[in-house]
Amino acid sequence: MALYSCASSIARQTASTLRPNVAAFSSLAVDSTLDRAKSAENYESVLDRFAQIRACAVLRTATSEACPQAMQAAIDGGFKIVEFTLTTPDCLDHLASCREKNDGNVMVGCGTILNTQDCENAIDAGSEFIITPVMLPDVIQWCAERNIVCVPGCQTPTELVTAYRAGAPLQKLFPGVAGGPGWVKAVSSALPFLSINPTSGVDLDNAGEFLKMGAASVGLVAPLFDPVAVANEDWEQISKNAEKCMANVKTAGPYIRK
């Protein structure tokens, strides 16, 4: 029993060491005088919407023409958070148009951000949050200093914790990992302060399972924007995919923010 108590004490101390004082970090890091800085209320609003909606449509298309139609189909099918990726031709133009058309109804973000110049361009176009494919400390810091929600790509528990400690309130799990929802459950149980956002490996059927196993939110890419449907301009199929996915997501209910 004494050995068990000692081990439990060590575990609690370890968790406390890993988890930073986020409130203290925020009050020290944010500088409202910086260019493109957002208010604390805006920052909290973005996180609240992620917690309520819990699913993001992540779009990359080979042609500029397909982009707005594919994203509108996902919105028509029920998605209220969307991400345009910089690998899509004319990405920022489409992002700006989507934000103007759906402002207040759909939250619009930008992905495949690789540096702070990308951040500046995305925010100027109207992006409400920033997504990176890998863990980039300079981008996380740039966003944290400005009350901009950054969701960096991470592959391992170490990267997830590193991103969190650097100031990322959500951590994108990318690419997919063996075990899928079970992996998320194991990691989120051991490191409960994380808010994990799996993207690769999430499909129309298992999105709800990921959320029920501990994911804060999920991102949908090819399973939602089926490449064949996009190539055939079958926007109705993409809307049906969106409806199916969001029905599964809603079974998990809202996320309780950490």
mmCIF file of C-alpha atoms in Angstrom, residues 6-239:
data_model
loop_
_atom_site.group_PDB
_atom_site.id
_atom_site.type_symbol
_atom_site.label_atom_id
_atom_site.label_comp_id
_atom_site.label_asym_id
_atom_site.label_seq_id
_atom_site.Cartn_x
_atom_site.Cartn_y
_atom_site.Cartn_z
ATOM 1 C CA CYS A 6 4.346 6.644 -3.322
ATOM 2 C CA ALA A 7 3.825 5.767 -6.986
ATOM 3 C CA SER A 8 0.561 7.728 -7.090
ATOM 4 C CA SER A 9 2.269 10.736 -5.543
ATOM 5 C CA ILE A 10 5.052 10.598 -8.122
ATOM 6 C CA ALA A 11 2.495 10.341 -10.945
ATOM 7 C CA ARG A 12 0.640 13.411 -9.679
ATOM 8 C CA GLN A 13 3.878 15.357 -9.373
ATOM 9 C CA THR A 14 4.890 14.340 -12.895
ATOM 10 C CA ALA A 15 1.545 15.459 -14.339
ATOM 11 C CA SER A 16 1.813 18.757 -12.493
ATOM 12 C CA THR A 17 5.288 19.305 -13.916
ATOM 13 C CA LEU A 18 4.149 18.558 -17.482
ATOM 14 C CA ARG A 19 1.143 20.822 -17.274
ATOM 15 C CA PRO A 20 1.979 24.533 -17.365
ATOM 16 C CA ASN A 21 0.016 27.324 -15.735
ATOM 17 C CA VAL A 22 -1.957 28.345 -18.808
ATOM 18 C CA ALA A 23 -3.527 31.403 -17.203
ATOM 19 C CA ALA A 24 -0.127 32.717 -16.207
ATOM 20 C CA PHE A 25 1.277 31.931 -19.646
ATOM 21 C CA SER A 26 -1.546 33.804 -21.353
ATOM 22 C CA SER A 27 -1.301 36.921 -19.212
ATOM 23 C CA LEU A 28 2.432 37.121 -19.825
ATOM 24 C CA ALA A 29 2.466 36.182 -23.494
ATOM 25 C CA VAL A 30 -0.361 38.207 -25.031
ATOM 26 C CA ASP A 31 0.494 41.698 -26.211
ATOM 27 C CA SER A 32 -2.604 43.596 -27.379
ATOM 28 C CA THR A 33 -0.450 46.202 -29.123
ATOM 29 C CA LEU A 34 0.975 43.720 -31.619
ATOM 30 C CA ASP A 35 -0.239 43.773 -35.195
ATOM 31 C CA ARG A 36 -3.190 41.471 -35.876
ATOM 32 C CA ALA A 37 -3.749 40.819 -32.136
ATOM 33 C CA LYS A 38 -7.216 39.560 -31.171
ATOM 34 C CA SER A 39 -9.137 40.114 -27.968
ATOM 35 C CA ALA A 40 -9.341 37.550 -25.179
ATOM 36 C CA GLU A 41 -13.078 37.348 -25.884
ATOM 37 C CA ASN A 42 -12.413 36.432 -29.511
ATOM 38 C CA TYR A 43 -9.894 33.770 -28.471
ATOM 39 C CA GLU A 44 -12.373 32.198 -26.044
ATOM 40 C CA SER A 45 -15.163 32.358 -28.605
ATOM 41 C CA VAL A 46 -13.127 30.360 -31.136
ATOM 42 C CA LEU A 47 -12.356 27.680 -28.547
ATOM 43 C CA ASP A 48 -15.987 27.588 -27.411
ATOM 44 C CA ARG A 49 -17.136 26.969 -30.964
ATOM 45 C CA PHE A 50 -14.640 24.135 -31.396
ATOM 46 C CA ALA A 51 -15.963 22.637 -28.145
ATOM 47 C CA GLN A 52 -19.583 22.883 -29.254
ATOM 48 C CA ILE A 53 -19.298 21.860 -32.911
ATOM 49 C CA ARG A 54 -16.340 19.442 -32.615
ATOM 50 C CA ALA A 55 -15.759 18.821 -36.341
ATOM 51 C CA CYS A 56 -13.934 20.763 -39.043
ATOM 52 C CA ALA A 57 -14.137 20.306 -42.815
ATOM 53 C CA VAL A 58 -10.572 20.366 -44.164
ATOM 54 C CA LEU A 59 -10.401 21.060 -47.885
ATOM 55 C CA ARG A 60 -7.607 20.830 -50.416
ATOM 56 C CA THR A 61 -8.450 20.686 -54.108
ATOM 57 C CA ALA A 62 -6.285 20.438 -57.194
ATOM 58 C CA THR A 63 -8.113 23.264 -58.940
ATOM 59 C CA SER A 64 -9.267 26.675 -57.823
ATOM 60 C CA GLU A 65 -12.665 26.227 -59.449
ATOM 61 C CA ALA A 66 -13.583 23.183 -57.351
ATOM 62 C CA CYS A 67 -12.713 24.776 -54.012
ATOM 63 C CA PRO A 68 -15.684 27.069 -53.284
ATOM 64 C CA GLN A 69 -18.238 24.594 -54.573
ATOM 65 C CA ALA A 70 -16.836 21.693 -52.563
ATOM 66 C CA MET A 71 -16.697 23.755 -49.363
ATOM 67 C CA GLN A 72 -20.198 25.100 -49.847
ATOM 68 C CA ALA A 73 -21.439 21.534 -50.226
ATOM 69 C CA ALA A 74 -19.891 20.631 -46.862
ATOM 70 C CA ILE A 75 -21.463 23.708 -45.266
ATOM 71 C CA ASP A 76 -24.837 22.831 -46.787
ATOM 72 C CA GLY A 77 -24.459 19.381 -45.233
ATOM 73 C CA GLY A 78 -24.011 20.811 -41.748
ATOM 74 C CA PHE A 79 -20.367 21.775 -41.164
ATOM 75 C CA LYS A 80 -19.970 24.978 -39.128
ATOM 76 C CA ILE A 81 -16.156 24.982 -38.906
ATOM 77 C CA VAL A 82 -14.120 24.896 -42.120
ATOM 78 C CA GLU A 83 -10.445 24.994 -43.027
ATOM 79 C CA PHE A 84 -8.996 26.112 -46.352
ATOM 80 C CA THR A 85 -5.469 24.817 -46.951
ATOM 81 C CA LEU A 86 -2.684 26.786 -48.613
ATOM 82 C CA THR A 87 -2.019 23.880 -50.984
ATOM 83 C CA THR A 88 -5.269 24.794 -52.767
ATOM 84 C CA PRO A 89 -4.895 27.276 -55.655
ATOM 85 C CA ASP A 90 -6.205 30.748 -54.684
ATOM 86 C CA CYS A 91 -6.773 29.478 -51.156
ATOM 87 C CA LEU A 92 -6.841 32.882 -49.458
ATOM 88 C CA ASP A 93 -9.221 34.370 -52.013
ATOM 89 C CA HIS A 94 -11.654 31.516 -51.404
ATOM 90 C CA LEU A 95 -11.194 31.811 -47.638
ATOM 91 C CA ALA A 96 -11.989 35.529 -47.750
ATOM 92 C CA SER A 97 -15.099 34.953 -49.866
ATOM 93 C CA CYS A 98 -16.334 32.173 -47.565
ATOM 94 C CA ARG A 99 -15.800 34.340 -44.483
ATOM 95 C CA GLU A 100 -17.698 37.241 -46.057
ATOM 96 C CA LYS A 101 -20.577 35.025 -47.131
ATOM 97 C CA ASN A 102 -20.918 33.014 -43.916
ATOM 98 C CA ASP A 103 -19.556 35.305 -41.195
ATOM 99 C CA GLY A 104 -21.206 34.556 -37.878
ATOM 100 C CA ASN A 105 -22.652 31.267 -39.098
ATOM 101 C CA VAL A 106 -19.499 29.366 -40.114
ATOM 102 C CA MET A 107 -16.060 29.698 -38.480
ATOM 103 C CA VAL A 108 -13.328 29.848 -41.114
ATOM 104 C CA GLY A 109 -9.672 28.933 -40.656
ATOM 105 C CA CYS A 110 -6.524 28.367 -42.689
ATOM 106 C CA GLY A 111 -4.300 25.295 -42.773
ATOM 107 C CA THR A 112 -0.908 24.174 -44.088
ATOM 108 C CA ILE A 113 0.579 27.253 -42.422
ATOM 109 C CA LEU A 114 4.383 26.895 -42.361
ATOM 110 C CA ASN A 115 5.704 30.239 -41.102
ATOM 111 C CA THR A 116 4.651 33.541 -39.560
ATOM 112 C CA GLN A 117 4.307 35.210 -42.973
ATOM 113 C CA ASP A 118 1.688 32.579 -43.819
ATOM 114 C CA CYS A 119 -0.023 33.478 -40.540
ATOM 115 C CA GLU A 120 -0.105 37.161 -41.429
ATOM 116 C CA ASN A 121 -1.504 36.473 -44.882
ATOM 117 C CA ALA A 122 -4.166 34.119 -43.519
ATOM 118 C CA ILE A 123 -5.302 36.497 -40.773
ATOM 119 C CA ASP A 124 -5.441 39.383 -43.258
ATOM 120 C CA ALA A 125 -7.694 37.245 -45.462
ATOM 121 C CA GLY A 126 -10.063 36.672 -42.548
ATOM 122 C CA SER A 127 -8.884 33.408 -41.010
ATOM 123 C CA GLU A 128 -10.234 32.934 -37.481
ATOM 124 C CA PHE A 129 -7.741 30.223 -36.501
ATOM 125 C CA ILE A 130 -4.441 28.778 -37.706
ATOM 126 C CA ILE A 131 -3.606 25.125 -38.469
ATOM 127 C CA THR A 132 -0.121 23.762 -39.146
ATOM 128 C CA PRO A 133 0.793 20.323 -40.548
ATOM 129 C CA VAL A 134 3.741 19.946 -38.146
ATOM 130 C CA MET A 135 4.792 21.347 -34.772
ATOM 131 C CA LEU A 136 6.285 24.797 -35.442
ATOM 132 C CA PRO A 137 7.264 26.633 -32.209
ATOM 133 C CA ASP A 138 7.670 30.005 -33.948
ATOM 134 C CA VAL A 139 4.154 29.859 -35.371
ATOM 135 C CA ILE A 140 2.682 28.754 -32.036
ATOM 136 C CA GLN A 141 4.424 31.627 -30.277
ATOM 137 C CA TRP A 142 3.355 34.180 -32.897
ATOM 138 C CA CYS A 143 -0.268 33.115 -32.450
ATOM 139 C CA ALA A 144 -0.112 32.901 -28.640
ATOM 140 C CA GLU A 145 1.249 36.432 -28.422
ATOM 141 C CA ARG A 146 -1.777 37.664 -30.381
ATOM 142 C CA ASN A 147 -4.651 35.648 -28.873
ATOM 143 C CA ILE A 148 -4.999 33.655 -32.085
ATOM 144 C CA VAL A 149 -5.946 30.005 -31.725
ATOM 145 C CA CYS A 150 -3.248 27.774 -33.230
ATOM 146 C CA VAL A 151 -3.728 24.045 -33.786
ATOM 147 C CA PRO A 152 -0.305 22.573 -34.629
ATOM 148 C CA GLY A 153 0.264 19.177 -36.197
ATOM 149 C CA CYS A 154 1.798 16.603 -33.831
ATOM 150 C CA GLN A 155 2.653 12.935 -34.281
ATOM 151 C CA THR A 156 3.697 11.733 -30.817
ATOM 152 C CA PRO A 157 2.650 12.313 -27.191
ATOM 153 C CA THR A 158 5.900 14.252 -26.723
ATOM 154 C CA GLU A 159 5.029 16.611 -29.569
ATOM 155 C CA LEU A 160 1.477 17.021 -28.265
ATOM 156 C CA VAL A 161 2.745 18.061 -24.846
ATOM 157 C CA THR A 162 5.440 20.296 -26.346
ATOM 158 C CA ALA A 163 2.838 22.090 -28.456
ATOM 159 C CA TYR A 164 0.569 22.502 -25.442
ATOM 160 C CA ARG A 165 3.343 23.893 -23.291
ATOM 161 C CA ALA A 166 4.299 26.308 -26.088
ATOM 162 C CA GLY A 167 0.800 27.805 -26.016
ATOM 163 C CA ALA A 168 -1.361 25.736 -28.400
ATOM 164 C CA PRO A 169 -4.808 25.201 -26.808
ATOM 165 C CA LEU A 170 -5.690 22.448 -29.312
ATOM 166 C CA GLN A 171 -3.258 19.912 -30.726
ATOM 167 C CA LYS A 172 -3.781 18.336 -34.140
ATOM 168 C CA LEU A 173 -2.914 14.637 -34.371
ATOM 169 C CA PHE A 174 -1.424 14.183 -37.826
ATOM 170 C CA PRO A 175 -0.846 11.955 -39.639
ATOM 171 C CA GLY A 176 -3.062 9.147 -38.395
ATOM 172 C CA VAL A 177 -1.739 6.666 -35.867
ATOM 173 C CA ALA A 178 -2.177 2.910 -35.469
ATOM 174 C CA GLY A 179 -5.044 2.213 -33.129
ATOM 175 C CA GLY A 180 -6.993 5.342 -34.005
ATOM 176 C CA PRO A 181 -9.621 6.029 -31.309
ATOM 177 C CA GLY A 182 -7.929 3.617 -28.889
ATOM 178 C CA TRP A 183 -4.648 5.542 -29.179
ATOM 179 C CA VAL A 184 -6.459 8.806 -28.458
ATOM 180 C CA LYS A 185 -8.123 7.270 -25.406
ATOM 181 C CA ALA A 186 -4.815 6.007 -24.023
ATOM 182 C CA VAL A 187 -2.992 9.314 -24.529
ATOM 183 C CA SER A 188 -5.829 11.567 -23.359
ATOM 184 C CA SER A 189 -6.236 9.415 -20.241
ATOM 185 C CA ALA A 190 -2.547 9.617 -19.387
ATOM 186 C CA LEU A 191 -2.283 13.315 -20.330
ATOM 187 C CA PRO A 192 -5.779 14.662 -19.584
ATOM 188 C CA PHE A 193 -4.828 18.330 -20.010
ATOM 189 C CA LEU A 194 -4.360 17.830 -23.767
ATOM 190 C CA SER A 195 -7.134 18.691 -26.242
ATOM 191 C CA ILE A 196 -6.407 16.410 -29.187
ATOM 192 C CA ASN A 197 -7.752 17.034 -32.675
ATOM 193 C CA PRO A 198 -7.257 13.920 -34.872
ATOM 194 C CA THR A 199 -7.421 14.591 -38.601
ATOM 195 C CA SER A 200 -5.902 11.829 -40.716
ATOM 196 C CA GLY A 201 -7.647 8.515 -40.081
ATOM 197 C CA VAL A 202 -11.009 10.077 -39.219
ATOM 198 C CA ASP A 203 -13.883 9.068 -41.500
ATOM 199 C CA LEU A 204 -17.646 9.463 -41.751
ATOM 200 C CA ASP A 205 -18.322 6.452 -39.531
ATOM 201 C CA ASN A 206 -15.692 6.734 -36.785
ATOM 202 C CA ALA A 207 -15.735 10.497 -36.167
ATOM 203 C CA GLY A 208 -18.108 10.106 -33.240
ATOM 204 C CA GLU A 209 -16.049 7.256 -31.809
ATOM 205 C CA PHE A 210 -12.898 9.407 -31.778
ATOM 206 C CA LEU A 211 -14.792 12.060 -29.807
ATOM 207 C CA LYS A 212 -16.244 9.580 -27.343
ATOM 208 C CA MET A 213 -12.744 8.180 -26.746
ATOM 209 C CA GLY A 214 -11.373 11.548 -25.657
ATOM 210 C CA ALA A 215 -10.696 13.659 -28.736
ATOM 211 C CA ALA A 216 -11.650 17.310 -28.338
ATOM 212 C CA SER A 217 -12.609 17.654 -31.993
ATOM 213 C CA VAL A 218 -11.878 16.036 -35.355
ATOM 214 C CA GLY A 219 -10.924 17.104 -38.856
ATOM 215 C CA LEU A 220 -12.388 15.499 -41.990
ATOM 216 C CA VAL A 221 -10.419 15.519 -45.224
ATOM 217 C CA ALA A 222 -10.725 12.918 -48.027
ATOM 218 C CA PRO A 223 -13.599 10.894 -46.501
ATOM 219 C CA LEU A 224 -15.691 14.072 -46.582
ATOM 220 C CA PHE A 225 -14.325 15.547 -49.813
ATOM 221 C CA ASP A 226 -14.229 12.294 -51.730
ATOM 222 C CA PRO A 227 -11.736 12.813 -54.604
ATOM 223 C CA VAL A 228 -14.009 11.068 -57.103
ATOM 224 C CA ALA A 229 -16.975 13.211 -56.095
ATOM 225 C CA VAL A 230 -14.869 16.372 -56.374
ATOM 226 C CA ALA A 231 -13.532 15.341 -59.806
ATOM 227 C CA ASN A 232 -17.095 14.621 -61.001
ATOM 228 C CA GLU A 233 -18.412 17.813 -59.418
ATOM 229 C CA ASP A 234 -20.842 15.699 -57.429
ATOM 230 C CA TRP A 235 -21.531 18.304 -54.751
ATOM 231 C CA GLU A 236 -24.676 16.510 -53.621
ATOM 232 C CA GLN A 237 -22.564 13.510 -52.575
ATOM 233 C CA ILE A 238 -20.278 15.746 -50.523
ATOM 234 C CA SER A 239 -23.322 17.263 -48.788
#
